[in-house]
């Protein structure tokens, strides 16, 4: 069941889109439905596709348009759709900032001959109070769609330096509730 409120639209600039399976090594898969009346992060109405790229276009030929907030074409954007495996939990940091953390599992495409399906598990975080309120009611098993950026967090603990790679969420929406 889709949420009745549309997913927020990212304020980030657009970038070149590579069709599924083209120069990425990722096999095409089913496209998750989006709430009607929303737009994609690229600003196009959902359901509309960008013009196809030339088949001889290599990944190195794809560059992001110049952006005043990015250094020479660097781009850090993540889109994941997966199943919640750890419900969102909020905590207050020593700085006074509030942080919500949750985990999702994203199934990898099936590989012929492999006995078990594989999945990637990742931690997602948000400092945005509006987004924190939005994900508060999510339960384990819900299927969600999240956009954001990869962030490496490093800290010194009692047994040495620790580091973790997380997705800092910009937008989030529930695609389907658990058990449906």
Coordinates of C-alpha atoms in Angstrom, one line a residue:
X1 CA 0.0 0.0 0.0
X2 CA 1.5 3.4 -1.0
X3 CA 1.5 6.3 1.4
X4 CA -1.1 9.0 0.7
X5 CA 1.5 11.7 0.9
X6 CA 3.9 12.2 -2.0
X7 CA 7.6 11.6 -1.4
X8 CA 9.6 14.9 -1.1
X9 CA 11.4 16.0 -4.2
X10 CA 15.2 16.4 -3.8
X11 CA 16.5 19.9 -4.4
X12 CA 19.7 18.5 -5.9
X13 CA 20.7 19.2 -9.5
X14 CA 20.1 16.5 -12.1
X15 CA 22.8 14.3 -13.6
X16 CA 23.1 11.9 -16.5
X17 CA 21.2 8.7 -16.2
X18 CA 22.6 5.4 -17.3
X19 CA 20.0 2.8 -18.3
X20 CA 19.8 -0.4 -16.1
X21 CA 22.4 -2.9 -17.2
X22 CA 24.3 -0.5 -19.4
X23 CA 27.9 -0.2 -18.5
X24 CA 27.1 -0.8 -14.8
X25 CA 27.1 -4.6 -14.6
X26 CA 23.7 -4.4 -12.9
X27 CA 21.0 -6.5 -14.5
X28 CA 17.7 -4.7 -15.2
X29 CA 15.0 -5.5 -12.6
X30 CA 11.5 -4.5 -11.7
X31 CA 10.9 -0.9 -11.2
X32 CA 9.3 0.0 -7.8
X33 CA 6.1 2.0 -8.2
X34 CA 6.1 5.6 -6.9
X35 CA 3.2 7.5 -5.4
X36 CA 1.2 9.1 -8.2
X37 CA 1.6 12.8 -8.7
X38 CA 5.2 12.9 -7.5
X39 CA 8.3 13.7 -9.4
X40 CA 11.6 11.9 -9.5
X41 CA 14.8 13.3 -8.1
X42 CA 15.7 14.4 -11.6
X43 CA 12.6 16.6 -11.7
X44 CA 10.7 14.6 -14.3
X45 CA 7.2 13.4 -13.6
X46 CA 7.3 9.8 -12.4
X47 CA 6.9 7.2 -15.1
X48 CA 8.6 9.3 -17.7
X49 CA 12.0 8.1 -18.9
X50 CA 15.0 10.2 -20.0
X51 CA 16.0 9.9 -23.6
X52 CA 18.2 6.8 -24.2
X53 CA 21.9 7.2 -24.1
X54 CA 24.1 6.1 -27.0
X55 CA 25.1 2.4 -26.8
X56 CA 28.7 3.3 -27.3
X57 CA 28.7 5.7 -24.4
X58 CA 31.1 4.6 -21.7
X59 CA 30.7 5.4 -18.0
X60 CA 33.8 7.7 -18.1
X61 CA 31.9 9.7 -20.8
X62 CA 29.0 10.5 -18.4
X63 CA 29.6 13.6 -16.4
X64 CA 27.4 15.6 -14.1
X65 CA 26.6 19.2 -15.2
X66 CA 28.6 21.9 -13.5
X67 CA 27.2 22.5 -10.0
X68 CA 28.3 25.4 -7.8
X69 CA 28.2 23.2 -4.8
X70 CA 30.3 20.3 -6.2
X71 CA 34.0 20.2 -7.2
X72 CA 34.5 19.5 -10.9
X73 CA 31.8 16.8 -11.5
X74 CA 32.0 14.9 -8.2
X75 CA 28.7 13.4 -7.3
X76 CA 27.5 11.6 -4.2
X77 CA 23.9 10.5 -4.6
X78 CA 22.3 7.3 -3.4
X79 CA 18.9 5.7 -4.2
X80 CA 17.9 2.5 -2.3
X81 CA 14.7 0.6 -2.1
X82 CA 14.6 -2.2 0.4
X83 CA 13.0 -3.8 3.4
X84 CA 13.4 -2.3 6.9
X85 CA 15.3 -4.8 9.1
X86 CA 15.8 -2.5 12.2
X87 CA 13.0 -0.1 13.1
X88 CA 14.0 3.6 13.3
X89 CA 15.4 4.7 16.7
X90 CA 16.1 8.3 17.8
X91 CA 18.9 9.5 20.0
X92 CA 20.4 12.7 21.1
X93 CA 24.0 13.4 20.4
X94 CA 26.4 15.2 22.8
X95 CA 26.1 18.2 20.6
X96 CA 22.3 18.3 21.2
X97 CA 21.5 17.3 17.7
X98 CA 18.9 14.5 17.3
X99 CA 19.7 11.5 15.1
X100 CA 17.4 8.8 13.7
X101 CA 19.0 5.5 12.6
X102 CA 17.5 2.5 10.9
X103 CA 18.6 -0.4 8.8
X104 CA 17.4 -1.8 5.5
X105 CA 18.2 -4.9 3.4
X106 CA 18.4 -4.6 -0.4
X107 CA 18.1 -7.8 -2.4
X108 CA 20.7 -8.3 -5.1
X109 CA 19.7 -9.6 -8.5
X110 CA 19.6 -13.4 -8.7
X111 CA 22.7 -15.1 -10.2
X112 CA 22.1 -18.4 -12.1
X113 CA 23.9 -21.2 -10.3
X114 CA 24.0 -19.5 -6.9
X115 CA 22.1 -21.4 -4.3
X116 CA 21.2 -18.6 -2.1
X117 CA 20.1 -15.1 -2.9
X118 CA 22.3 -12.3 -1.6
X119 CA 21.4 -9.0 -0.1
X120 CA 23.2 -5.9 1.1
X121 CA 22.4 -4.5 4.6
X122 CA 23.0 -0.9 5.3
X123 CA 22.5 1.7 8.0
X124 CA 20.6 4.9 7.2
X125 CA 20.6 8.1 9.3
X126 CA 18.9 11.4 9.3
X127 CA 19.4 14.6 11.3
X128 CA 16.4 16.3 9.6
X129 CA 13.5 16.7 12.2
X130 CA 10.8 16.4 9.4
X131 CA 12.3 13.3 8.0
X132 CA 12.8 11.8 11.5
X133 CA 9.1 12.3 12.2
X134 CA 8.2 10.7 8.8
X135 CA 10.1 7.5 9.4
X136 CA 9.0 7.2 13.1
X137 CA 6.1 4.8 12.3
X138 CA 8.1 2.5 10.1
X139 CA 8.2 -1.2 11.2
X140 CA 10.4 -4.1 10.4
X141 CA 9.3 -5.6 7.1
X142 CA 8.1 -2.3 5.5
X143 CA 9.5 -1.7 2.1
X144 CA 10.9 1.9 1.8
X145 CA 12.5 4.2 -0.8
X146 CA 15.3 6.5 0.4
X147 CA 17.6 9.0 -1.4
X148 CA 20.6 10.5 0.2
X149 CA 24.4 10.5 0.2
X150 CA 27.1 8.1 1.5
X151 CA 28.9 9.3 4.6
X152 CA 31.9 7.8 6.4
X153 CA 31.7 8.4 10.2
X154 CA 34.8 7.9 12.2
X155 CA 35.3 7.9 16.0
X156 CA 37.7 6.9 18.7
X157 CA 36.5 4.3 21.1
X158 CA 38.0 2.4 24.1
X159 CA 39.4 -0.2 21.7
X160 CA 40.7 2.0 18.9
X161 CA 39.4 4.0 15.9
X162 CA 36.1 2.9 14.4
X163 CA 34.7 3.7 11.0
X164 CA 31.3 3.1 9.4
X165 CA 29.8 3.9 6.0
X166 CA 26.2 5.0 6.2
X167 CA 23.6 6.6 4.0
X168 CA 22.5 10.0 5.2
X169 CA 18.9 10.3 4.0
X170 CA 17.5 13.3 2.3
X171 CA 14.1 11.9 1.3
X172 CA 12.2 8.8 2.4
X173 CA 8.9 7.2 1.7
X174 CA 7.2 3.9 2.5
X175 CA 6.4 1.9 -0.6
X176 CA 4.6 -0.9 1.1
X177 CA 3.7 -1.7 4.7
X178 CA 4.9 -5.0 6.2
X179 CA 2.7 -8.0 5.6
X180 CA 1.1 -6.5 2.5

